[in-house]
Tab-separated table of C-alpha atoms and ligand atoms in Angstrom:
chain	number	residue	atom	x	y	z
A	154	MET	CA	115.770	-31.210	235.944
A	155	ALA	CA	112.096	-32.191	235.945
A	156	LEU	CA	110.323	-34.767	238.079
A	157	ILE	CA	108.163	-36.863	235.773
A	158	VAL	CA	105.678	-39.596	236.655
A	159	GLN	CA	105.358	-42.036	233.749
A	160	LYS	CA	102.575	-44.617	233.643
A	161	TYR	CA	102.544	-47.532	231.207
A	162	GLY	CA	99.288	-49.440	230.608
A	163	GLY	CA	98.706	-53.154	230.143
A	164	THR	CA	99.387	-53.380	226.406
A	165	SER	CA	102.629	-51.437	226.846
A	166	VAL	CA	103.956	-54.084	229.262
A	167	GLY	CA	102.086	-57.016	227.697
A	168	SER	CA	105.155	-59.109	226.787
A	169	VAL	CA	108.852	-59.406	227.595
A	170	GLU	CA	109.665	-57.644	224.355
A	171	ARG	CA	107.431	-54.725	225.322
A	172	ILE	CA	108.913	-54.563	228.801
A	173	HIS	CA	112.327	-54.197	227.113
A	174	ARG	CA	110.956	-51.282	225.104
A	175	VAL	CA	109.615	-49.588	228.217
A	176	ALA	CA	113.005	-50.130	229.901
A	177	GLU	CA	114.713	-48.426	226.945
A	178	GLN	CA	112.313	-45.491	227.137
A	179	VAL	CA	112.809	-45.144	230.901
A	180	ALA	CA	116.588	-45.309	230.436
A	181	GLU	CA	116.395	-42.584	227.786
A	182	ALA	CA	114.392	-40.231	230.046
A	183	LYS	CA	116.904	-40.876	232.830
A	184	ARG	CA	119.804	-40.088	230.471
A	185	ALA	CA	118.045	-36.831	229.573
A	186	GLY	CA	118.553	-35.913	233.226
A	187	HIS	CA	115.009	-36.262	234.569
A	188	ASP	CA	113.963	-37.672	237.916
A	189	LEU	CA	111.490	-40.436	237.195
A	190	VAL	CA	108.786	-42.383	238.958
A	191	VAL	CA	107.312	-45.207	236.876
A	192	VAL	CA	103.848	-46.683	237.495
A	193	LEU	CA	102.820	-49.891	235.750
A	194	SER	CA	99.631	-51.843	235.043
A	195	ALA	CA	99.438	-55.622	234.921
A	196	MET	CA	100.108	-57.270	231.536
A	197	SER	CA	97.111	-56.764	229.229
A	198	GLY	CA	94.399	-59.344	229.864
A	199	GLU	CA	95.883	-60.390	233.214
A	200	THR	CA	93.366	-58.633	235.469
A	201	ASP	CA	90.490	-60.038	233.365
A	202	ARG	CA	92.045	-63.501	233.652
A	203	LEU	CA	92.215	-63.200	237.439
A	204	VAL	CA	88.586	-61.996	237.606
A	205	ARG	CA	87.506	-65.016	235.524
A	206	LEU	CA	89.505	-67.354	237.727
A	207	ALA	CA	87.781	-65.995	240.841
A	208	HIS	CA	84.360	-66.529	239.253
A	209	GLU	CA	85.308	-70.089	238.344
A	210	VAL	CA	85.985	-70.728	242.008
A	211	THR	CA	82.755	-69.167	243.272
A	212	PRO	CA	79.893	-67.150	241.682
A	213	SER	CA	80.233	-64.080	243.915
A	214	PRO	CA	83.791	-63.879	245.199
A	215	ASP	CA	84.468	-62.107	248.469
A	216	GLU	CA	85.675	-58.593	247.658
A	217	ARG	CA	88.553	-58.516	250.142
A	218	GLU	CA	89.946	-61.717	248.654
A	219	MET	CA	89.338	-60.355	245.162
A	220	ASP	CA	91.645	-57.406	245.907
A	221	MET	CA	94.314	-59.723	247.272
A	222	LEU	CA	94.137	-61.634	243.980
A	223	LEU	CA	93.900	-58.688	241.565
A	224	SER	CA	96.829	-56.831	243.122
A	225	THR	CA	99.207	-59.621	242.042
A	226	GLY	CA	99.143	-58.690	238.328
A	227	GLU	CA	100.968	-55.417	238.939
A	228	ARG	CA	103.637	-57.081	241.091
A	229	VAL	CA	104.674	-59.189	238.112
A	230	THR	CA	105.265	-56.299	235.706
A	231	THR	CA	106.950	-53.987	238.225
A	232	SER	CA	109.467	-56.591	239.384
A	233	LEU	CA	110.206	-57.603	235.777
A	234	LEU	CA	110.838	-54.004	234.702
A	235	ALA	CA	113.043	-53.341	237.746
A	236	MET	CA	115.080	-56.481	236.914
A	237	ASP	CA	115.363	-55.413	233.308
A	238	LEU	CA	116.639	-51.942	234.267
A	239	ARG	CA	119.065	-53.320	236.854
A	240	GLY	CA	120.356	-55.739	234.222
A	241	ARG	CA	121.182	-52.666	232.132
A	242	GLY	CA	123.075	-51.108	235.031
A	243	ILE	CA	120.292	-48.651	235.888
A	244	ASN	CA	119.371	-48.450	239.518
A	245	ALA	CA	115.650	-49.202	239.816
A	246	ARG	CA	113.527	-50.730	242.590
A	247	SER	CA	109.975	-52.088	242.492
A	248	PHE	CA	107.385	-51.188	245.130
A	249	THR	CA	103.845	-52.302	245.973
A	250	GLY	CA	101.067	-49.826	246.770
A	251	ARG	CA	101.540	-50.573	250.439
A	252	GLN	CA	105.265	-49.849	250.352
A	253	VAL	CA	104.732	-46.397	248.846
A	254	GLY	CA	101.994	-45.555	251.363
A	255	ILE	CA	98.832	-45.398	249.251
A	256	ILE	CA	96.225	-45.441	251.990
A	257	THR	CA	92.594	-45.937	250.961
A	258	ASP	CA	89.177	-46.496	252.479
A	259	SER	CA	87.868	-50.065	252.749
A	260	SER	CA	85.563	-50.187	249.690
A	261	HIS	CA	87.217	-53.252	248.245
A	262	THR	CA	87.501	-53.367	244.404
A	263	LYS	CA	86.766	-49.613	244.140
A	264	ALA	CA	88.614	-48.053	247.044
A	265	ARG	CA	89.115	-44.303	247.285
A	266	ILE	CA	92.508	-42.854	248.138
A	267	ALA	CA	92.565	-41.163	251.553
A	268	ARG	CA	96.231	-40.128	251.569
A	269	VAL	CA	99.585	-40.877	249.989
A	270	THR	CA	102.787	-40.788	252.037
A	271	ALA	CA	105.257	-41.682	249.222
A	272	GLU	CA	108.039	-41.950	251.805
A	273	ARG	CA	109.906	-44.799	250.093
A	274	ILE	CA	109.664	-42.999	246.750
A	275	ARG	CA	111.277	-39.858	248.148
A	276	GLU	CA	114.034	-41.967	249.676
A	277	ALA	CA	114.632	-43.822	246.416
A	278	LEU	CA	114.739	-40.576	244.423
A	279	ALA	CA	117.217	-39.081	246.883
A	280	GLU	CA	119.457	-42.120	246.315
A	281	GLY	CA	119.170	-41.761	242.536
A	282	VAL	CA	117.076	-44.948	242.282
A	283	ILE	CA	114.089	-45.107	239.895
A	284	PRO	CA	110.997	-46.284	241.803
A	285	ILE	CA	108.821	-48.676	239.777
A	286	VAL	CA	105.411	-48.652	241.446
A	287	ALA	CA	102.609	-51.218	241.160
A	288	GLY	CA	99.524	-49.327	239.996
A	289	PHE	CA	95.885	-49.932	240.942
A	290	GLN	CA	96.503	-50.879	244.590
A	291	GLY	CA	96.716	-49.532	248.099
A	292	ILE	CA	95.973	-50.615	251.648
A	293	ASN	CA	93.253	-49.625	254.086
A	294	GLU	CA	93.872	-48.500	257.671
A	295	ARG	CA	94.057	-52.180	258.759
A	296	SER	CA	96.715	-52.907	256.094
A	297	ASP	CA	94.356	-55.040	254.004
A	298	VAL	CA	95.096	-54.788	250.286
A	299	THR	CA	92.590	-52.721	248.286
A	300	THR	CA	92.271	-51.935	244.579
A	301	LEU	CA	91.221	-48.638	243.021
A	302	GLY	CA	88.673	-49.764	240.407
A	303	ARG	CA	89.372	-50.935	236.852
A	304	GLY	CA	91.861	-48.742	235.053
A	305	GLY	CA	93.082	-47.625	238.492
A	306	SER	CA	96.783	-47.460	237.615
A	307	ASP	CA	96.017	-44.080	236.038
A	308	LEU	CA	94.859	-42.936	239.467
A	309	THR	CA	98.017	-44.265	241.148
A	310	ALA	CA	100.116	-42.217	238.707
A	311	VAL	CA	98.092	-39.031	239.211
A	312	ALA	CA	97.972	-39.410	242.993
A	313	LEU	CA	101.750	-39.898	243.157
A	314	ALA	CA	102.302	-36.926	240.845
A	315	ALA	CA	100.154	-34.793	243.176
A	316	ALA	CA	101.875	-36.034	246.347
A	317	LEU	CA	105.353	-35.496	244.881
A	318	LYS	CA	104.387	-32.213	243.169
A	319	ALA	CA	105.747	-33.679	239.933
A	320	ASP	CA	106.232	-31.403	236.941
A	321	ARG	CA	104.312	-33.767	234.688
A	322	CYS	CA	102.297	-36.971	234.724
A	323	ILE	CA	102.452	-38.814	231.409
A	324	ILE	CA	100.065	-41.683	230.708
A	325	TYR	CA	101.628	-43.887	228.026
A	326	THR	CA	99.112	-46.136	226.284
A	327	ASP	CA	98.278	-47.923	223.018
A	328	VAL	CA	96.803	-44.814	221.318
A	329	ASP	CA	98.612	-41.497	220.851
A	330	GLY	CA	96.171	-39.358	222.795
A	331	VAL	CA	92.551	-38.602	223.525
A	332	TYR	CA	90.421	-38.749	220.375
A	333	THR	CA	87.032	-37.330	219.447
A	334	ALA	CA	85.782	-40.937	219.829
A	335	ASP	CA	87.387	-44.319	220.483
A	336	PRO	CA	89.581	-44.667	217.355
A	337	ASN	CA	89.102	-48.429	217.485
A	338	ILE	CA	85.355	-47.933	216.935
A	339	VAL	CA	85.218	-44.724	214.898
A	340	PRO	CA	88.077	-44.847	212.363
A	341	THR	CA	87.480	-41.215	211.356
A	342	ALA	CA	88.125	-39.958	214.921
A	343	ARG	CA	90.677	-37.160	215.392
A	344	ARG	CA	93.271	-36.696	218.121
A	345	LEU	CA	92.657	-33.667	220.342
A	346	ASP	CA	95.765	-31.558	221.113
A	347	LYS	CA	94.196	-30.518	224.392
A	348	VAL	CA	91.047	-31.155	226.336
A	349	SER	CA	89.746	-29.533	229.522
A	350	TYR	CA	89.694	-31.456	232.800
A	351	GLU	CA	85.935	-31.040	232.886
A	352	GLU	CA	85.366	-32.448	229.394
A	353	MET	CA	87.836	-35.263	230.005
A	354	LEU	CA	86.033	-36.156	233.213
A	355	GLU	CA	82.731	-36.432	231.318
A	356	LEU	CA	84.336	-38.368	228.452
A	357	ALA	CA	85.975	-40.792	230.882
A	358	SER	CA	82.874	-41.270	233.036
A	359	LEU	CA	80.799	-41.863	229.915
A	360	GLY	CA	82.983	-44.621	228.517
A	361	ALA	CA	86.268	-43.245	227.098
A	362	LYS	CA	88.464	-45.651	229.030
A	363	VAL	CA	91.686	-44.032	227.786
A	364	LEU	CA	91.787	-42.414	231.255
A	365	GLN	CA	90.097	-43.694	234.385
A	366	SER	CA	87.513	-41.079	235.394
A	367	ARG	CA	88.663	-40.908	239.006
A	368	SER	CA	92.197	-40.148	237.874
A	369	VAL	CA	90.886	-37.143	235.935
A	370	GLU	CA	88.859	-35.974	238.915
A	371	PHE	CA	91.979	-36.230	241.086
A	372	ALA	CA	94.147	-34.427	238.507
A	373	ALA	CA	91.628	-31.570	238.245
A	374	LYS	CA	91.348	-31.211	242.000
A	375	HIS	CA	95.105	-31.089	242.524
A	376	GLY	CA	96.008	-29.282	239.283
A	377	VAL	CA	98.222	-32.150	238.044
A	378	PRO	CA	99.444	-31.471	234.491
A	379	LEU	CA	98.370	-34.623	232.649
A	380	GLU	CA	99.407	-35.861	229.217
A	381	VAL	CA	98.290	-38.910	227.232
A	382	LYS	CA	100.854	-40.270	224.754
A	383	SER	CA	101.649	-43.365	222.763
A	384	SER	CA	104.127	-45.739	224.335
A	385	PHE	CA	104.980	-47.180	220.931
A	386	LYS	CA	105.612	-44.147	218.768
A	387	GLY	CA	106.907	-40.703	219.693
A	388	GLY	CA	105.182	-37.476	218.741
A	389	GLN	CA	102.553	-35.276	220.241
A	390	GLY	CA	99.773	-36.521	222.481
A	391	THR	CA	96.912	-34.821	224.300
A	392	LEU	CA	97.251	-32.365	227.141
A	393	VAL	CA	94.503	-32.441	229.774
A	394	THR	CA	94.416	-28.947	231.181
A	395	THR	CA	92.282	-25.998	232.288
A	396	GLU	CA	89.609	-24.742	229.896
A	397	ASP	CA	90.428	-22.035	227.342
A	398	GLU	CA	88.536	-20.144	224.640
A	399	ASP	CA	89.647	-22.430	221.790
A	400	MET	CA	87.852	-25.312	223.422
A	401	GLU	CA	84.542	-23.472	223.496
A	402	ARG	CA	84.609	-22.960	219.755
A	403	MET	CA	83.658	-26.576	219.190
A	404	THR	CA	80.103	-27.420	220.207
A	405	VAL	CA	80.799	-31.106	220.631
A	406	SER	CA	84.320	-32.317	221.299
A	407	GLY	CA	83.698	-36.008	221.731
A	408	VAL	CA	81.359	-38.972	221.340
A	409	THR	CA	81.489	-41.876	223.777
A	410	GLY	CA	79.871	-45.262	224.181
A	411	ASP	CA	79.428	-47.261	227.363
A	412	ARG	CA	78.378	-50.916	227.489
A	413	ASN	CA	78.978	-51.287	231.186
A	414	GLN	CA	75.476	-50.456	232.333
A	415	ALA	CA	72.332	-52.529	232.812
A	416	LYS	CA	68.713	-51.486	233.292
A	417	ILE	CA	66.447	-52.550	236.139
A	418	THR	CA	62.699	-51.861	235.983
A	419	ILE	CA	60.406	-52.174	238.966
A	420	VAL	CA	56.931	-52.730	237.554
A	421	GLY	CA	53.711	-51.718	239.311
A	422	VAL	CA	55.140	-49.590	242.114
A	423	PRO	CA	52.456	-48.021	244.374
A	424	ASP	CA	52.563	-44.307	243.523
A	425	GLN	CA	53.048	-42.866	247.013
A	426	PRO	CA	55.372	-40.330	248.625
A	427	GLY	CA	58.527	-41.914	249.996
A	428	VAL	CA	58.677	-44.883	247.617
A	429	ALA	CA	61.679	-43.615	245.641
A	430	ALA	CA	63.595	-43.038	248.872
A	431	ARG	CA	62.819	-46.590	250.009
A	432	ILE	CA	64.214	-47.965	246.753
A	433	PHE	CA	67.284	-45.800	246.211
A	434	GLY	CA	68.361	-45.399	249.855
A	435	PRO	CA	69.429	-49.050	250.302
A	436	VAL	CA	70.938	-49.124	246.790
A	437	ALA	CA	73.179	-46.154	247.650
A	438	GLU	CA	74.073	-47.718	250.992
A	439	ALA	CA	75.253	-50.809	249.129
A	440	ASN	CA	77.726	-48.551	247.281
A	441	ILE	CA	75.957	-49.049	243.933
A	442	VAL	CA	76.034	-45.984	241.705
A	443	VAL	CA	72.692	-45.374	239.986
A	444	ASP	CA	73.067	-43.393	236.794
A	445	MET	CA	69.796	-42.657	234.986
A	446	ILE	CA	66.324	-42.918	236.490
A	447	ILE	CA	62.929	-42.636	234.801
A	448	GLN	CA	59.504	-42.940	236.305
A	449	ASN	CA	56.599	-43.538	233.969
A	450	VAL	CA	53.218	-41.843	234.255
A	451	SER	CA	51.119	-43.794	236.685
A	452	GLN	CA	47.944	-45.684	235.952
A	453	ALA	CA	45.535	-46.719	238.682
A	454	SER	CA	47.977	-45.388	241.298
A	455	LEU	CA	50.758	-47.635	239.994
A	456	THR	CA	53.959	-46.548	238.283
A	457	ASP	CA	57.034	-48.176	236.706
A	458	ILE	CA	60.516	-47.046	237.774
A	459	SER	CA	63.527	-47.844	235.565
A	460	PHE	CA	67.141	-47.082	236.386
A	461	THR	CA	70.622	-48.063	235.306
A	462	VAL	CA	73.448	-49.527	237.401
A	463	PRO	CA	76.982	-50.664	236.500
A	464	ARG	CA	76.811	-54.196	235.041
A	465	VAL	CA	79.375	-55.428	237.561
A	466	ASP	CA	76.989	-54.516	240.366
A	467	LEU	CA	73.907	-55.979	238.667
A	468	GLY	CA	73.722	-59.211	240.694
A	469	LYS	CA	74.022	-57.328	243.976
A	470	ALA	CA	71.518	-54.664	242.812
A	471	VAL	CA	68.900	-57.170	241.617
A	472	SER	CA	68.797	-59.171	244.839
A	473	LEU	CA	68.487	-55.944	246.801
A	474	VAL	CA	65.767	-54.539	244.553
A	475	GLN	CA	63.796	-57.805	244.607
A	476	ARG	CA	63.690	-57.620	248.381
A	477	ILE	CA	62.605	-53.952	248.358
A	478	ALA	CA	59.989	-54.618	245.653
A	479	LYS	CA	58.377	-57.201	247.940
A	480	GLU	CA	58.389	-54.794	250.875
A	481	ILE	CA	56.727	-51.977	248.941
A	482	GLU	CA	54.353	-54.428	247.216
A	483	ALA	CA	55.475	-53.731	243.670
A	484	LYS	CA	54.405	-56.264	241.025
A	485	SER	CA	57.714	-57.447	239.561
A	486	VAL	CA	61.342	-56.662	238.702
A	487	ALA	CA	62.657	-56.846	235.124
A	488	VAL	CA	66.312	-56.689	234.010
A	489	THR	CA	67.727	-55.666	230.611
A	490	GLU	CA	71.441	-56.215	230.181
A	491	SER	CA	71.760	-55.485	226.479
A	492	ILE	CA	71.710	-51.704	226.734
A	493	ALA	CA	74.382	-49.125	225.968
A	494	LYS	CA	74.761	-45.423	226.542
A	495	VAL	CA	75.863	-43.098	223.768
A	496	SER	CA	76.888	-39.576	224.763
A	497	LEU	CA	78.012	-36.252	223.323
A	498	VAL	CA	80.385	-34.089	225.371
A	499	GLY	CA	81.587	-30.516	224.891
A	500	VAL	CA	82.056	-27.321	226.888
A	501	GLY	CA	80.710	-25.518	223.799
A	502	MET	CA	77.238	-26.895	224.610
A	503	ARG	CA	76.967	-24.196	227.262
A	504	SER	CA	76.687	-21.565	224.569
A	505	HIS	CA	75.086	-23.557	221.717
A	506	SER	CA	71.478	-24.684	221.750
A	507	GLY	CA	69.824	-27.422	219.737
A	508	VAL	CA	72.420	-30.150	220.353
A	509	ALA	CA	69.898	-32.493	221.981
A	510	ALA	CA	67.344	-32.047	219.199
A	511	ARG	CA	70.019	-32.749	216.584
A	512	MET	CA	71.163	-35.848	218.443
A	513	PHE	CA	67.629	-37.283	218.600
A	514	GLU	CA	67.153	-36.530	214.893
A	515	VAL	CA	70.364	-38.377	213.953
A	516	LEU	CA	69.418	-41.415	216.036
A	517	SER	CA	65.896	-41.497	214.607
A	518	ARG	CA	67.290	-41.275	211.051
A	519	GLU	CA	69.260	-44.445	211.808
A	520	GLY	CA	66.122	-46.105	213.203
A	521	ILE	CA	67.519	-46.237	216.735
A	522	ASN	CA	65.030	-46.106	219.580
A	523	ILE	CA	65.916	-44.021	222.667
A	524	MET	CA	65.052	-45.663	226.007
A	525	MET	CA	66.368	-43.039	228.431
A	526	ILE	CA	67.858	-39.555	228.191
A	527	SER	CA	69.954	-37.516	230.586
A	528	THR	CA	71.657	-34.163	230.181
A	529	SER	CA	74.012	-31.868	232.030
A	530	GLU	CA	75.525	-28.531	231.077
A	531	ILE	CA	78.216	-30.116	228.901
A	532	LYS	CA	76.834	-33.546	227.942
A	533	ILE	CA	73.822	-35.415	226.560
A	534	SER	CA	73.409	-39.169	226.954
A	535	CYS	CA	70.880	-41.599	225.475
A	536	VAL	CA	70.378	-45.218	226.466
A	537	ILE	CA	69.820	-47.387	223.396
A	538	ASP	CA	69.851	-51.061	222.428
A	539	GLU	CA	73.444	-52.284	222.721
A	540	LYS	CA	73.489	-53.670	219.196
A	541	TYR	CA	73.215	-50.157	217.722
A	542	LEU	CA	75.993	-48.555	219.786
A	543	GLU	CA	78.732	-48.477	217.151
A	544	LEU	CA	76.315	-47.327	214.455
A	545	ALA	CA	75.092	-44.529	216.743
A	546	MET	CA	78.630	-43.415	217.589
A	547	ARG	CA	79.715	-43.229	213.942
A	548	ALA	CA	76.529	-41.455	212.835
A	549	LEU	CA	76.775	-38.836	215.597
A	550	HIS	CA	80.504	-38.353	215.043
A	551	GLY	CA	79.859	-37.505	211.389
A	552	ALA	CA	76.741	-35.417	212.000
A	553	PHE	CA	78.504	-33.160	214.510
A	554	GLY	CA	81.404	-32.473	212.152
A	555	LEU	CA	84.029	-34.442	214.064
A	556	ASP	CA	85.194	-36.753	211.251
A	557	HIS	CA	88.726	-35.966	210.085
A	558	ALA	CA	89.010	-34.645	206.554
A	559	THR	CA	89.768	-37.506	204.167
A	560	SER	CA	92.398	-36.793	201.550
B	688	LIG	P1	95.934	-48.939	229.069
B	688	LIG	O1	96.021	-50.430	229.155
B	688	LIG	O2	97.179	-48.315	228.494
B	688	LIG	O3	95.514	-48.308	230.351
B	688	LIG	P2	93.260	-48.691	228.040
B	688	LIG	O4	92.815	-49.861	227.246
B	688	LIG	O5	92.777	-48.568	229.431
B	688	LIG	O6	94.844	-48.629	227.977
B	688	LIG	O7	92.888	-47.339	227.261
B	688	LIG	C1	93.269	-47.138	225.918
B	688	LIG	C2	92.093	-47.451	225.002
B	688	LIG	O8	91.058	-46.516	225.243
B	688	LIG	C3	92.360	-47.308	223.525
B	688	LIG	O9	92.925	-48.474	222.978
B	688	LIG	C4	90.995	-46.989	222.948
B	688	LIG	O10	90.394	-48.122	222.353
B	688	LIG	C5	90.162	-46.601	224.157
B	688	LIG	N1	89.455	-45.320	224.004
B	688	LIG	C6	88.133	-45.138	224.290
B	688	LIG	N2	87.770	-43.889	224.028
B	688	LIG	C7	88.863	-43.234	223.589
B	688	LIG	C8	89.107	-41.880	223.170
B	688	LIG	N3	88.146	-40.952	223.152
B	688	LIG	N4	90.363	-41.561	222.773
B	688	LIG	C9	91.354	-42.468	222.787
B	688	LIG	N5	91.168	-43.773	223.161
B	688	LIG	C10	89.950	-44.144	223.571
B	689	LIG	N1	95.227	-53.848	235.818
B	689	LIG	C1	94.105	-53.046	236.232
B	689	LIG	C2	92.960	-53.184	235.227
B	689	LIG	O1	93.082	-53.910	234.245
B	689	LIG	C3	94.463	-51.604	236.428
B	689	LIG	C4	94.944	-50.862	235.195
B	689	LIG	O2	95.300	-51.477	234.200
B	689	LIG	O3	94.957	-49.618	235.241
B	689	LIG	O4	91.922	-52.621	235.433
B	690	LIG	MG1	93.633	-47.973	231.245
């Protein structure tokens, strides 16, 4: 008998009818003799609705209160599913993040998990009860509610699977696996049978929201066997696992796009030692993750520094940077929101050269200007104008031989 953690995303629990379908699937796995822990997201669109509501009340909502609000979406779906199962004579019980002992730090809206006790889950399993756990939430040491960042129910599932030493963690979603690109943007994308933790981490951090990047990081660190499957149709999905030789055969295994970044440029920065530290130190202290940075060649001892930050942190970043710019006597601060990042990922890049050159050639053939470039051992990213993102993704997908064969 296996212990399986199943996670269902927002679309999979988006209506009463879909909750019934999840209940049937849970009942079936139980009948097959497995021990189950079920993690749920809020109904699709619910977390966005709550975020909008908060911004209608005030332009920059307090982050502690935001977490209190956002955590409610998952309470709705978990209690409904538990009721549904109990109505079918199956013993199930819903739990909040707090009740299952998901303890985090205090970075509200993007808290990191410090430890997981899972006491109540063990008790429920011992009684033969199916625990239905609210994803995306925990509590800090003072028992304030925290949330784990958007898409964080994936992390709840992985963290519980690690704590319980589950045999498998299955992420059920609205696509039947991890594809070579978002199948809703690139119709010729192919499903991957397996993908390495390392590649998946890059894909997820660079925009493939099918898995939250922190959940992949956690799974890799704790060796959690992770699968992505469709919650609507059966069949094979994608296994996220340790790297093997097959994976290296492909130079590029995926193309991603990310619209969640914005660019800040500080114009006319005095070109002196210590200036970069004075800019990026306070930004890091404010918990804002800077992705790409470029510094232009200086003229008359002045330079321009551009960098990207998550769009959600833009307001916070701009007010901080405006203050620093004044202190260091820079000329001005400019903001560009309409940027996007297109990336190629593949462990095969370690042993194949020329991928970057080919990427630039493909983008130039499409008339797409590159604003920023960054590379690592297994990825290349370019920042481009947001309006060309889908065109860039499709062109690169085809040029690197990822399109599925058409019959
Ligand atoms: P859930 O609500 O189940 O958590 P998400 O919307 O978070 O689902 O993630 C699933 C979506 O991820 C898909 O509908 C798809 O549009 C998107 N996606 C982006 N990149 C990829 C990829 N490489 N493979 C599969 N899906 C992807
Ligand atoms: N409901 C949360 C979100 O929309 C968490 C999740 O779905 O994983 O981000
Ligand atoms: Mg998700």
